[in-house]
Each structure stands twice: as C-alpha cells, then as structure tokens.
Amino acid sequence: MNNNTSKLATLACGATLLLAGTASAQTTLKVSHYLPSVHGIHTDFIVPWTEQVTACTNGEVQFEIYPGGTQLGNVAKQQEQVMAGVVDIAHGLQGIPRGRFPRTSLIELPFLTRDAGAASETLWQMYPDYLAPEYRGLKVLALHAHNGGLIHTADKKVQTMEDMQGLRLRTPSPAVSQMLTALGATPQGLPPGEVYENIQKHVIDGTVFPWDPVKSFGLNEVLDYHLDAGAYTVPFFFVMNQRKYDSLPENVQACIDEASGDSLVAKFGDWWDKWDAAGREEAEASGDVITHLSDAERQRWRETLQPVTEAYIEETANQGVDNAREIYERMRELLAEKQQQQ
C-alpha cells in the first residue's frame, strides 16, 4: 500500500468514526397519542412541541410521532406504553382505561367547570401536592382538560331531564357515567374513534363530547341535535417515561422542561376555544339544532346530581384516596378563583 492509499484509508476510517459519533449523539424519542393527525392536539400541540425541543437541542433530539390509527395510537394503551418504555412520551385520556387516576378524575364531577383554561391550570397547580401519587414512574409534562361537554344526539332533541330517559350515550369515564345514569340515560363506554360507527348503526343514540371531537371524528354526519349543557369536563395527561427522562443529558432535560409545565398548560384554554369553535361552526353550517339548558332546568340538574357528587367522593375515598373530599374542595376553590379572574 503506497502512502497516498494509506492516507485515504486513514481519512475514510476517520470519517466513518465521525459519522458514527454523530449518530450515537442523536436521540430519537417516540411520542404517541390517540387522535387523528388532523386534530389540533396533533397539529397545534404535539408537532410544535417536538419541534421546539428539537430546535432547543440543536437537533440532538428528534421525534417519531404515532397518532391515532397507527400501531401505537390506541387510546386504551397510552399510559401502559409509556410506563413500559414502548413509547417515551404519550398524550392520553385519564378515563380510559378506567380507575387509574381517581384523584385527577374528581375534576369530572358535575358542574365543577366548563372552562378548559381554568380546569387545566387548576389540575397543574394541584399536581405537586394532591395528584402526584397517581403518576409514579412518569415525568408529567402537562395536565389539561377540555371545555364543558355537550350532549349530542342523532334523532332526539334533548332539553330536559325527561328527554334523557333511556338514551344510550357514549361516556368517557366513570364519573360521567354516573352523571348520565342519574339523569336517566344509559351510559356506554366506547373509545372516541368507535362513536361514529355505533351511532350510524343505532347501537347508541348519541354521545357526550365537547364541540371539537364532533368535527375531528366526523360526527356531524350522524348527529343532528346538540344540548350545550356544560355539565362536565374530562382531563388528559401528557407524560414521559421517568427513566428515559433521567437518562437524557441535562441540556436535553432542560429543553423538555422549558417546552412543558406552566408555559404549555397556559396554552390549552385558547387551544380548546379554537378547536371547539370549528366544531360548532360545522354543526351550524349543517343546520343542526343547538339548544341550551334553561336556568330552571340547570338548577334541576344540579340538585339531581348532588348525590352523584357525594357518592363519587365517598367511593374515591374508599379506593384509598383518604383526602378525596379535600381534593374536590380545593378544586372547587381554585376553579372559582380562576373563573372570576377571566
């Protein structure tokens, strides 16, 4: 081998080592959620969040995103996937599967709030002192909740409690199920992605959702009536496997922290308002009937549902959450404060 050949071999070897070093320095994190890739959770939240972290780390961290409809996009598996390290980060719905977040689920109780911003900020403020035991093994990046949910039906207009009798309605969680039962309906547990088909086949009569999923899951095609009851909200988590987070360099951890927490939670109120507006506008354009509870009817619902609240708090305490009532009362206080500030 002559000198020139030897030098070329040395340079080639050095280049190979340099490329190997660059590849090993780059980290790819898997993120999953259960909503369609056209949903605002994906386009306004998840994608920009990953881009922010990638930019902050100067490309050291990249992301693979698995939305609903992909192999890792099952709503019932978000928590277990991130706990097991199948994905590194997940956005999920606390009520599916049921019973895993009893403390957090107290915010679902009837007529606590109808405002996504206040609910999201309340959950985040309560997390360190009240909710943290439910998230062991997880790095909690954000908690949030949607605007007040509506009752959407295919063939029957609902204005009163009597109109609820016997309606088969999709429910997202145990707390909402108990609310619907007390109002005379029959709750049906279904993932959001299965609602369209079950309404179309008349397996169920309708669903409870905020406005946003009605559009994102195409439900205006099978729904004609919407009661803007604002009777409940549902919480969501955005979490990371704690072991994975701990294994990352400090600069990467700092970038993830900067994109998460207070600054992220503060965005959900405006986001949900935007997403819900699109769903309502589509229903109005379709000529759907949108009604509201009268003041007198709303008071009837409140009185009817007060025993549901009491029973749910007691049931949560019996599940080992000794301070369930304290958590509920603190939620009420914070929500009242935040809603007054708006």
XYZ file of C-alpha atoms in Angstrom:
342
model
C 0.000 0.000 0.000
C 1.558 3.341 -1.054
C 1.465 6.464 1.117
C -1.449 8.047 -0.753
C -3.546 4.905 -0.411
C -2.693 4.727 3.281
C -3.726 8.355 3.807
C -7.037 7.811 2.003
C -7.754 4.776 4.140
C -6.983 6.751 7.275
C -9.278 9.600 6.189
C -12.063 7.190 5.321
C -11.739 5.497 8.676
C -11.803 8.844 10.437
C -14.910 9.918 8.524
C -16.653 6.673 9.442
C -15.864 7.190 13.109
C -17.066 10.800 12.918
C -20.381 9.734 11.394
C -20.783 7.010 13.991
C -20.132 9.537 16.734
C -22.741 11.916 15.288
C -25.334 9.155 15.035
C -24.767 7.997 18.588
C -25.101 11.562 19.884
C -28.560 11.920 18.348
C -31.559 10.652 20.321
C -34.913 9.736 18.768
C -37.907 9.756 21.102
C -41.242 8.092 20.319
C -44.405 10.102 21.039
C -47.898 8.617 20.839
C -51.440 9.954 21.109
C -54.857 8.648 20.113
C -56.288 11.432 17.950
C -56.252 11.832 14.152
C -53.257 13.622 12.658
C -55.594 16.436 11.514
C -56.676 17.154 15.100
C -55.442 20.269 16.891
C -53.816 18.099 19.568
C -51.508 16.870 16.806
C -51.115 19.995 14.656
C -51.163 22.768 17.271
C -49.713 20.958 20.280
C -47.725 17.750 19.713
C -45.889 18.661 16.497
C -44.891 22.194 17.599
C -43.819 20.837 20.994
C -41.478 18.314 19.371
C -40.137 20.982 17.017
C -39.425 23.278 19.946
C -37.446 20.597 21.771
C -35.537 19.639 18.618
C -34.606 23.273 17.970
C -33.617 23.838 21.591
C -31.271 20.829 21.490
C -29.807 21.889 18.126
C -31.084 18.699 16.546
C -29.680 16.424 19.224
C -33.210 15.121 19.881
C -35.557 14.019 17.116
C -39.067 12.583 17.401
C -41.238 9.905 15.832
C -44.943 10.675 16.328
C -47.597 7.943 16.351
C -51.135 9.430 16.196
C -54.471 7.646 16.372
C -54.836 4.945 13.760
C -51.212 3.848 13.991
C -49.874 0.808 15.818
C -49.144 2.872 18.938
C -52.173 5.167 18.763
C -54.641 3.160 20.884
C -56.353 5.379 23.492
C -56.557 2.487 25.986
C -52.806 1.828 25.886
C -51.202 5.258 26.183
C -50.293 5.012 29.870
C -49.079 1.410 29.803
C -46.996 2.029 26.674
C -45.123 4.921 28.226
C -44.722 3.107 31.554
C -43.230 0.089 29.751
C -40.979 2.223 27.566
C -42.680 1.099 24.347
C -43.004 4.833 23.696
C -41.116 7.559 25.505
C -43.889 10.165 25.673
C -47.664 9.858 25.464
C -50.757 12.027 25.472
C -53.824 10.221 26.758
C -57.252 10.371 28.319
C -57.334 9.723 32.066
C -60.665 7.899 31.977
C -59.557 5.143 29.563
C -58.887 2.568 30.940
C -60.991 3.396 33.949
C -59.891 3.713 37.541
C -56.194 4.583 37.117
C -56.401 8.252 38.100
C -59.039 8.551 40.851
C -57.646 11.819 42.265
C -57.437 13.564 38.914
C -60.877 12.287 37.891
C -62.574 14.310 40.622
C -62.497 17.281 38.246
C -65.034 15.393 36.095
C -67.804 15.749 38.675
C -70.913 17.622 37.509
C -70.918 21.394 37.103
C -67.444 21.967 38.565
C -66.310 23.898 35.497
C -66.979 24.436 31.812
C -63.746 26.307 31.067
C -60.707 24.474 29.657
C -58.232 27.150 30.689
C -59.335 27.252 34.322
C -59.571 23.463 34.517
C -56.121 22.929 33.001
C -54.434 25.470 35.264
C -56.206 24.013 38.305
C -55.017 20.494 37.527
C -51.458 21.679 37.034
C -51.470 23.735 40.240
C -52.812 20.771 42.195
C -50.456 18.210 40.714
C -47.477 18.503 43.119
C -49.424 18.397 46.390
C -52.536 16.381 45.529
C -52.282 14.389 42.294
C -48.645 13.250 42.081
C -49.164 9.781 43.659
C -51.086 8.708 40.527
C -48.124 9.390 38.246
C -45.310 7.378 39.824
C -42.803 6.320 37.190
C -43.861 9.173 34.938
C -42.411 12.589 34.255
C -45.565 14.704 33.986
C -45.119 17.304 31.255
C -48.662 18.718 31.389
C -52.193 18.051 32.573
C -55.190 19.671 30.922
C -58.949 19.406 30.423
C -61.470 20.351 27.739
C -64.252 22.926 27.755
C -67.645 21.974 29.137
C -69.077 18.937 27.364
C -72.327 18.771 25.428
C -74.902 16.045 24.906
C -75.102 15.213 21.197
C -77.894 13.040 19.794
C -78.816 11.665 16.401
C -82.621 11.617 16.370
C -83.942 13.259 19.526
C -83.677 16.819 20.793
C -82.788 16.997 24.479
C -83.893 19.997 26.553
C -84.965 18.499 29.875
C -84.112 15.655 32.190
C -87.154 13.774 30.929
C -85.705 13.858 27.420
C -82.680 11.940 28.690
C -84.701 8.882 29.714
C -83.394 5.717 28.104
C -80.906 7.385 25.761
C -77.830 5.239 25.094
C -74.950 7.684 25.271
C -71.228 7.110 24.893
C -69.381 8.047 28.064
C -65.674 8.803 28.612
C -65.310 7.907 32.294
C -66.915 6.523 35.468
C -67.766 9.983 36.825
C -69.587 10.982 33.648
C -71.273 7.562 33.543
C -72.735 8.127 36.992
C -73.925 11.569 35.937
C -75.688 10.175 32.884
C -77.287 7.362 34.865
C -78.675 9.827 37.408
C -80.173 11.865 34.565
C -81.936 8.784 33.186
C -79.627 7.839 30.330
C -77.778 4.560 29.780
C -74.013 5.158 29.536
C -71.989 3.151 27.024
C -68.200 3.008 27.344
C -66.544 3.441 23.934
C -63.262 4.839 22.641
C -63.826 8.106 20.729
C -62.897 6.529 17.407
C -65.755 4.000 17.640
C -68.563 6.503 18.234
C -69.344 7.265 14.575
C -69.941 3.644 13.598
C -72.033 2.897 16.689
C -74.283 5.911 16.122
C -74.593 5.077 12.438
C -75.656 1.516 13.295
C -78.056 2.765 16.016
C -76.165 0.878 18.701
C -76.071 4.151 20.644
C -78.277 7.252 20.406
C -75.548 9.810 20.890
C -72.515 10.843 22.868
C -71.087 13.368 25.298
C -68.193 15.402 23.944
C -67.050 18.986 23.728
C -67.543 20.519 20.279
C -64.093 19.667 18.995
C -64.337 15.833 18.648
C -67.666 16.206 16.847
C -65.708 17.716 13.975
C -62.474 15.757 14.250
C -64.285 12.393 14.249
C -66.780 13.435 11.541
C -69.760 13.093 13.878
C -71.768 15.959 12.390
C -72.586 13.487 9.625
C -74.567 11.318 12.067
C -75.706 13.870 14.682
C -78.491 16.460 14.384
C -79.064 17.709 17.932
C -76.708 19.274 20.476
C -77.520 20.297 24.061
C -74.932 22.777 25.326
C -75.174 21.640 28.937
C -71.597 22.378 30.032
C -72.126 19.866 32.806
C -68.712 18.195 32.917
C -65.111 18.202 31.744
C -62.581 15.419 31.166
C -58.837 15.516 31.977
C -55.871 14.469 29.816
C -52.223 13.685 30.545
C -49.008 14.420 28.657
C -46.305 12.299 30.260
C -42.840 10.857 29.716
C -41.212 7.698 30.972
C -39.277 8.875 34.033
C -36.343 6.503 33.464
C -35.960 7.766 29.917
C -36.067 11.372 31.060
C -33.462 10.691 33.757
C -31.161 9.045 31.196
C -31.008 12.141 28.990
C -28.260 14.776 29.197
C -29.006 17.794 31.372
C -29.281 20.132 28.385
C -31.957 17.902 26.829
C -33.862 17.692 30.113
C -33.752 21.481 30.328
C -35.183 21.804 26.806
C -38.027 19.391 27.605
C -38.769 21.277 30.819
C -38.754 24.613 29.020
C -41.318 23.393 26.477
C -43.553 21.833 29.148
C -45.121 22.708 32.505
C -46.516 26.177 33.161
C -45.831 27.559 29.694
C -47.518 24.612 27.975
C -50.516 24.316 30.298
C -51.287 28.023 29.815
C -51.944 27.404 26.106
C -54.739 24.865 26.436
C -57.554 27.317 27.162
C -57.073 29.181 23.888
C -56.427 25.964 22.003
C -59.660 24.336 23.155
C -61.624 27.503 22.367
C -60.216 27.410 18.824
C -60.854 23.677 18.346
C -64.377 23.862 19.758
C -65.289 26.873 17.613
C -64.550 24.866 14.467
C -66.803 22.017 15.642
C -69.690 24.325 16.459
C -69.368 26.230 13.192
C -69.564 22.978 11.246
C -72.731 21.936 13.128
C -74.325 25.328 12.479
C -73.439 25.119 8.794
C -75.106 21.689 8.669
C -78.337 23.159 10.056
C -78.150 21.162 13.284
C -80.344 22.122 16.250
C -78.356 23.583 19.148
C -80.136 24.161 22.455
C -79.166 25.280 25.967
C -80.414 24.342 29.405
C -82.770 26.918 30.827
C -81.805 28.370 34.212
C -84.597 26.427 35.895
C -83.630 23.166 34.189
C -79.952 23.661 35.015
C -80.883 24.019 38.680
C -82.913 20.788 38.471
C -79.864 19.013 37.072
C -77.633 20.414 39.783
C -79.960 19.235 42.536
C -80.388 15.806 40.935
C -76.650 15.367 40.524
C -75.558 16.472 44.001
C -75.955 12.916 45.400
C -73.806 11.662 42.496
C -71.034 14.015 43.573
C -71.260 12.903 47.200
C -71.318 9.214 46.288
C -68.362 9.559 43.934
C -66.249 11.352 46.527
C -67.060 8.637 49.076
C -66.294 5.901 46.531
C -62.944 7.529 45.727
C -62.102 7.699 49.433
C -62.947 4.009 49.775
C -60.484 3.267 46.961
C -57.663 4.525 49.155
C -57.744 8.258 48.421
C -58.209 9.326 52.030
C -58.240 13.033 51.187
C -60.719 12.775 48.300
C -63.025 15.430 49.737
C -60.115 17.770 50.400
C -59.001 17.367 46.767
C -62.513 18.070 45.493
C -62.968 21.147 47.675
C -59.570 22.504 46.665
C -60.511 22.027 43.009
C -63.706 23.994 43.606
C -61.795 26.828 45.274
C -59.173 27.127 42.563
C -61.694 26.860 39.727
C -63.843 29.598 41.286
C -60.812 31.852 41.681
C -59.604 31.338 38.125
C -63.031 31.774 36.566
C -63.511 35.047 38.442
C -60.189 36.310 37.067
C -61.296 35.782 33.472
